Amino acid sequence: MARLIFQNVPTSTGGVASGNISTGAGSPFGAGGEFAGKVAEIQAEIAKKPKGYYDPILDALGKVDTSVQAMEIALGMRPHEYESETISMWNKAYGDARSRANKERYKAQLDAERIKVRNEQLKLYADALTIRLNNGQLVSPPFFQNSIIQRQAGVITDEQFLQTYKILWDNGTIHQKIIVEKPIPVVIASTTPEPEPTPEPEPTPEPEPTPSTPAITTSATSYLPLAVVGIVIVVILLFLRRRA
């Protein structure tokens, strides 16, 4: 699917636009899409510059390349090594000029445009480095925070900021964040057989309780009727005897 990748493209509102968008059929950024007009405006602006001018500075992972090697290339490039449509225009005017005054005027315009383009590229590196420093991807000493503040306030240039960063990177004061991984424990099998566990003695069963014989209680009132009957019989026998 077709994609459009761009960075810091000027817009009609006075800002800049960056993105990585799909421009294929069905995409809101493609032909007939909701934002097709805005994309056409960006593409027209991109076409004014040489190929790659608005391309993001990316590394192999698709992120802005803030490696020291890439930064050194940018710092090492002189203004006359940069190219753009405006630079080509002033270069041609300078070459075609006949009078010394015009040549000097066009040369000044040419040099100024080259410096401008170079500064724009250095700003991309300085912006990307500041983001990585602020989010902890790069570890820096507390005093380097002053350089970040001075750069944002315009006290130092992007080039000075990058030069300071490079010195601190080279001596190890600034470095990548170190991630310490916990070692994975390795279990080594023992060659000595483990002793068999001693079986625990079976618990002795508790004796069942012997049922107790219920006590027989005798009530004195249960013999009273028999005693009364016995006395009556004795009295009757004595009475009969006397009569005899």
Coordinates of C-alpha atoms in Angstrom, one line a residue, residues 27-242:
S27 CA -7.6 5.6 3.0
P28 CA -8.9 9.0 4.3
F29 CA -5.6 10.4 3.0
G30 CA -6.0 8.8 -0.4
A31 CA -7.8 10.1 -3.5
G32 CA -11.4 11.1 -2.6
G33 CA -10.6 10.8 1.1
E34 CA -11.5 13.3 3.8
F35 CA -8.0 14.6 4.0
A36 CA -7.0 14.2 0.4
G37 CA -6.8 18.0 -0.1
K38 CA -4.5 18.5 2.8
V39 CA -2.2 15.7 1.5
A40 CA -2.1 17.3 -1.9
E41 CA -1.0 20.5 -0.3
I42 CA 1.8 18.7 1.6
Q43 CA 2.9 16.8 -1.6
A44 CA 3.0 20.1 -3.5
E45 CA 5.2 21.6 -0.8
I46 CA 7.5 18.5 -0.8
A47 CA 7.8 18.8 -4.6
K48 CA 9.4 22.2 -4.2
K49 CA 12.5 20.7 -2.6
P50 CA 15.0 18.1 -3.8
K51 CA 14.1 14.5 -3.2
G52 CA 14.7 13.5 0.4
Y53 CA 14.7 17.0 1.7
Y54 CA 11.6 16.4 3.9
D55 CA 12.3 12.7 4.5
P56 CA 12.7 11.9 8.2
I57 CA 16.2 11.0 9.5
L58 CA 15.5 7.4 10.3
D59 CA 17.5 4.5 11.6
A60 CA 17.0 0.8 10.8
L61 CA 14.0 0.6 13.3
G62 CA 12.2 3.5 11.6
K63 CA 13.0 6.0 14.4
V64 CA 14.9 9.2 14.1
D65 CA 18.6 8.3 13.9
T66 CA 20.3 10.0 16.8
S67 CA 23.4 7.8 16.7
V68 CA 26.7 9.6 17.2
Q69 CA 27.8 8.4 13.7
A70 CA 24.8 10.0 12.0
M71 CA 25.2 13.2 14.1
E72 CA 28.9 13.4 13.2
I73 CA 28.0 13.3 9.6
A74 CA 25.6 16.2 10.0
L75 CA 28.1 18.2 12.1
G76 CA 30.8 17.5 9.6
M77 CA 28.9 18.6 6.5
R78 CA 29.7 22.1 5.5
P79 CA 27.0 24.5 4.2
H80 CA 28.2 24.2 0.6
E81 CA 27.4 20.4 0.7
Y82 CA 23.7 21.0 1.2
E83 CA 21.3 21.2 -1.8
S84 CA 17.7 22.5 -2.2
E85 CA 15.6 24.1 -4.9
T86 CA 16.3 27.6 -3.4
I87 CA 20.0 26.9 -3.1
S88 CA 20.0 25.9 -6.8
M89 CA 18.2 29.1 -7.8
W90 CA 20.7 31.3 -6.0
N91 CA 23.6 29.3 -7.2
K92 CA 22.4 29.8 -10.8
A93 CA 21.9 33.6 -10.2
Y94 CA 25.3 33.9 -8.8
G95 CA 26.9 32.1 -11.8
D96 CA 25.0 34.1 -14.3
A97 CA 25.7 37.5 -12.7
R98 CA 27.9 39.8 -14.6
S99 CA 28.6 42.7 -12.3
R100 CA 30.6 42.3 -9.2
A101 CA 27.9 43.9 -7.0
N102 CA 25.3 41.3 -8.2
K103 CA 27.7 38.4 -7.7
E104 CA 28.4 39.5 -4.1
R105 CA 24.6 40.0 -3.5
Y106 CA 23.7 36.6 -4.9
K107 CA 26.6 34.9 -3.1
A108 CA 25.4 36.3 0.2
Q109 CA 21.9 35.0 -0.5
L110 CA 23.3 31.6 -1.5
D111 CA 25.5 31.3 1.7
A112 CA 22.6 32.3 3.9
E113 CA 20.3 29.7 2.3
R114 CA 22.9 27.0 2.7
I115 CA 23.4 27.9 6.4
K116 CA 19.6 27.9 6.8
V117 CA 19.2 24.4 5.4
R118 CA 22.1 23.1 7.5
N119 CA 20.6 24.5 10.6
E120 CA 17.3 22.9 9.9
Q121 CA 19.0 19.5 9.7
L122 CA 20.9 20.1 12.9
K123 CA 17.7 21.1 14.6
L124 CA 16.2 17.7 13.7
Y125 CA 19.1 15.9 15.5
A126 CA 18.9 18.3 18.5
D127 CA 15.1 17.8 18.8
A128 CA 15.4 14.0 18.7
L129 CA 18.2 13.9 21.2
T130 CA 16.3 16.1 23.6
I131 CA 13.3 13.8 23.5
R132 CA 15.5 10.8 24.2
L133 CA 17.2 12.5 27.0
N134 CA 13.9 13.6 28.6
N135 CA 12.3 10.2 28.4
G136 CA 15.2 8.4 29.9
Q137 CA 16.5 6.5 26.8
L138 CA 19.8 8.3 27.3
V139 CA 21.3 8.9 30.7
S140 CA 23.1 12.2 31.2
P141 CA 24.5 14.0 34.2
P142 CA 22.4 16.6 36.0
F143 CA 24.5 19.5 34.7
F144 CA 23.7 18.7 31.1
Q145 CA 20.1 19.7 31.8
N146 CA 21.5 23.3 31.7
S147 CA 22.5 22.7 28.1
I148 CA 19.0 21.6 27.2
I149 CA 17.5 24.7 28.9
Q150 CA 20.0 27.0 27.2
R151 CA 19.3 25.5 23.8
Q152 CA 15.6 25.8 24.2
A153 CA 16.1 29.5 25.4
G154 CA 18.3 30.2 22.4
V155 CA 21.4 30.9 24.5
I156 CA 23.3 28.2 22.6
T157 CA 22.8 27.0 19.0
D158 CA 21.8 23.5 18.0
E159 CA 25.3 22.9 16.7
Q160 CA 26.8 23.9 20.1
F161 CA 24.4 21.7 21.9
L162 CA 25.3 18.7 19.6
Q163 CA 29.0 19.4 20.0
T164 CA 28.7 19.3 23.8
Y165 CA 26.6 16.2 23.6
K166 CA 29.3 14.5 21.4
I167 CA 32.1 15.3 23.9
L168 CA 30.1 13.8 26.8
W169 CA 29.1 10.8 24.7
D170 CA 32.8 10.1 23.7
N171 CA 34.0 10.1 27.4
G172 CA 31.0 8.0 28.6
T173 CA 29.4 10.7 30.7
I174 CA 26.2 10.4 28.5
H175 CA 25.3 6.8 27.6
Q176 CA 22.5 4.5 26.7
K177 CA 20.2 3.4 29.5
I178 CA 21.6 0.3 31.1
I179 CA 19.1 -2.5 31.6
V180 CA 20.2 -5.2 34.0
E181 CA 18.4 -8.5 33.5
K182 CA 17.9 -10.9 36.3
P183 CA 19.9 -14.1 35.8
I184 CA 17.9 -17.2 35.3
P185 CA 18.6 -19.8 38.1
V186 CA 20.1 -23.1 36.8
V187 CA 19.0 -26.2 38.7
I188 CA 21.8 -28.8 38.8
A189 CA 20.7 -32.4 39.4
S190 CA 22.4 -34.1 42.3
T191 CA 24.2 -37.4 41.7
T192 CA 23.7 -38.6 45.3
P193 CA 20.4 -40.5 45.7
E194 CA 18.2 -38.9 48.3
P195 CA 17.4 -41.1 51.3
E196 CA 14.0 -42.6 51.3
P197 CA 11.7 -40.9 53.8
T198 CA 11.1 -42.8 57.1
P199 CA 7.4 -43.8 57.2
E200 CA 5.5 -42.2 60.0
P201 CA 4.0 -44.7 62.6
E202 CA 0.4 -45.3 62.2
P203 CA -1.6 -43.7 64.9
T204 CA -2.9 -46.0 67.8
P205 CA -6.6 -46.2 67.7
E206 CA -8.3 -44.9 70.8
P207 CA -10.3 -47.6 72.8
E208 CA -14.0 -47.5 72.5
P209 CA -15.7 -46.4 75.7
T210 CA -17.4 -49.2 77.7
P211 CA -21.1 -48.5 78.1
S212 CA -22.0 -48.0 81.8
T213 CA -24.8 -50.1 83.4
P214 CA -27.7 -47.8 84.3
A215 CA -28.2 -47.7 88.0
I216 CA -31.4 -49.2 89.4
T217 CA -33.1 -47.0 91.9
T218 CA -35.7 -48.4 94.3
S219 CA -38.3 -46.1 95.6
A220 CA -39.7 -46.7 99.1
T221 CA -43.1 -45.7 98.1
S222 CA -43.4 -48.7 95.7
Y223 CA -43.7 -51.2 98.7
L224 CA -46.3 -49.3 100.7
P225 CA -49.4 -51.0 99.2
L226 CA -48.0 -54.5 99.9
A227 CA -47.3 -53.6 103.5
V228 CA -50.9 -52.3 104.0
V229 CA -52.3 -55.5 102.5
G230 CA -50.1 -57.6 104.7
I231 CA -51.2 -55.8 107.9
V232 CA -54.9 -56.2 107.0
I233 CA -54.4 -60.0 106.5
V234 CA -52.7 -60.3 109.9
V235 CA -55.5 -58.4 111.6
I236 CA -58.1 -60.7 110.0
L237 CA -56.3 -63.8 111.1
L238 CA -56.0 -62.7 114.7
F239 CA -59.7 -61.8 114.7
L240 CA -60.7 -65.3 113.5
R241 CA -58.6 -67.0 116.0
R242 CA -60.1 -65.2 118.9

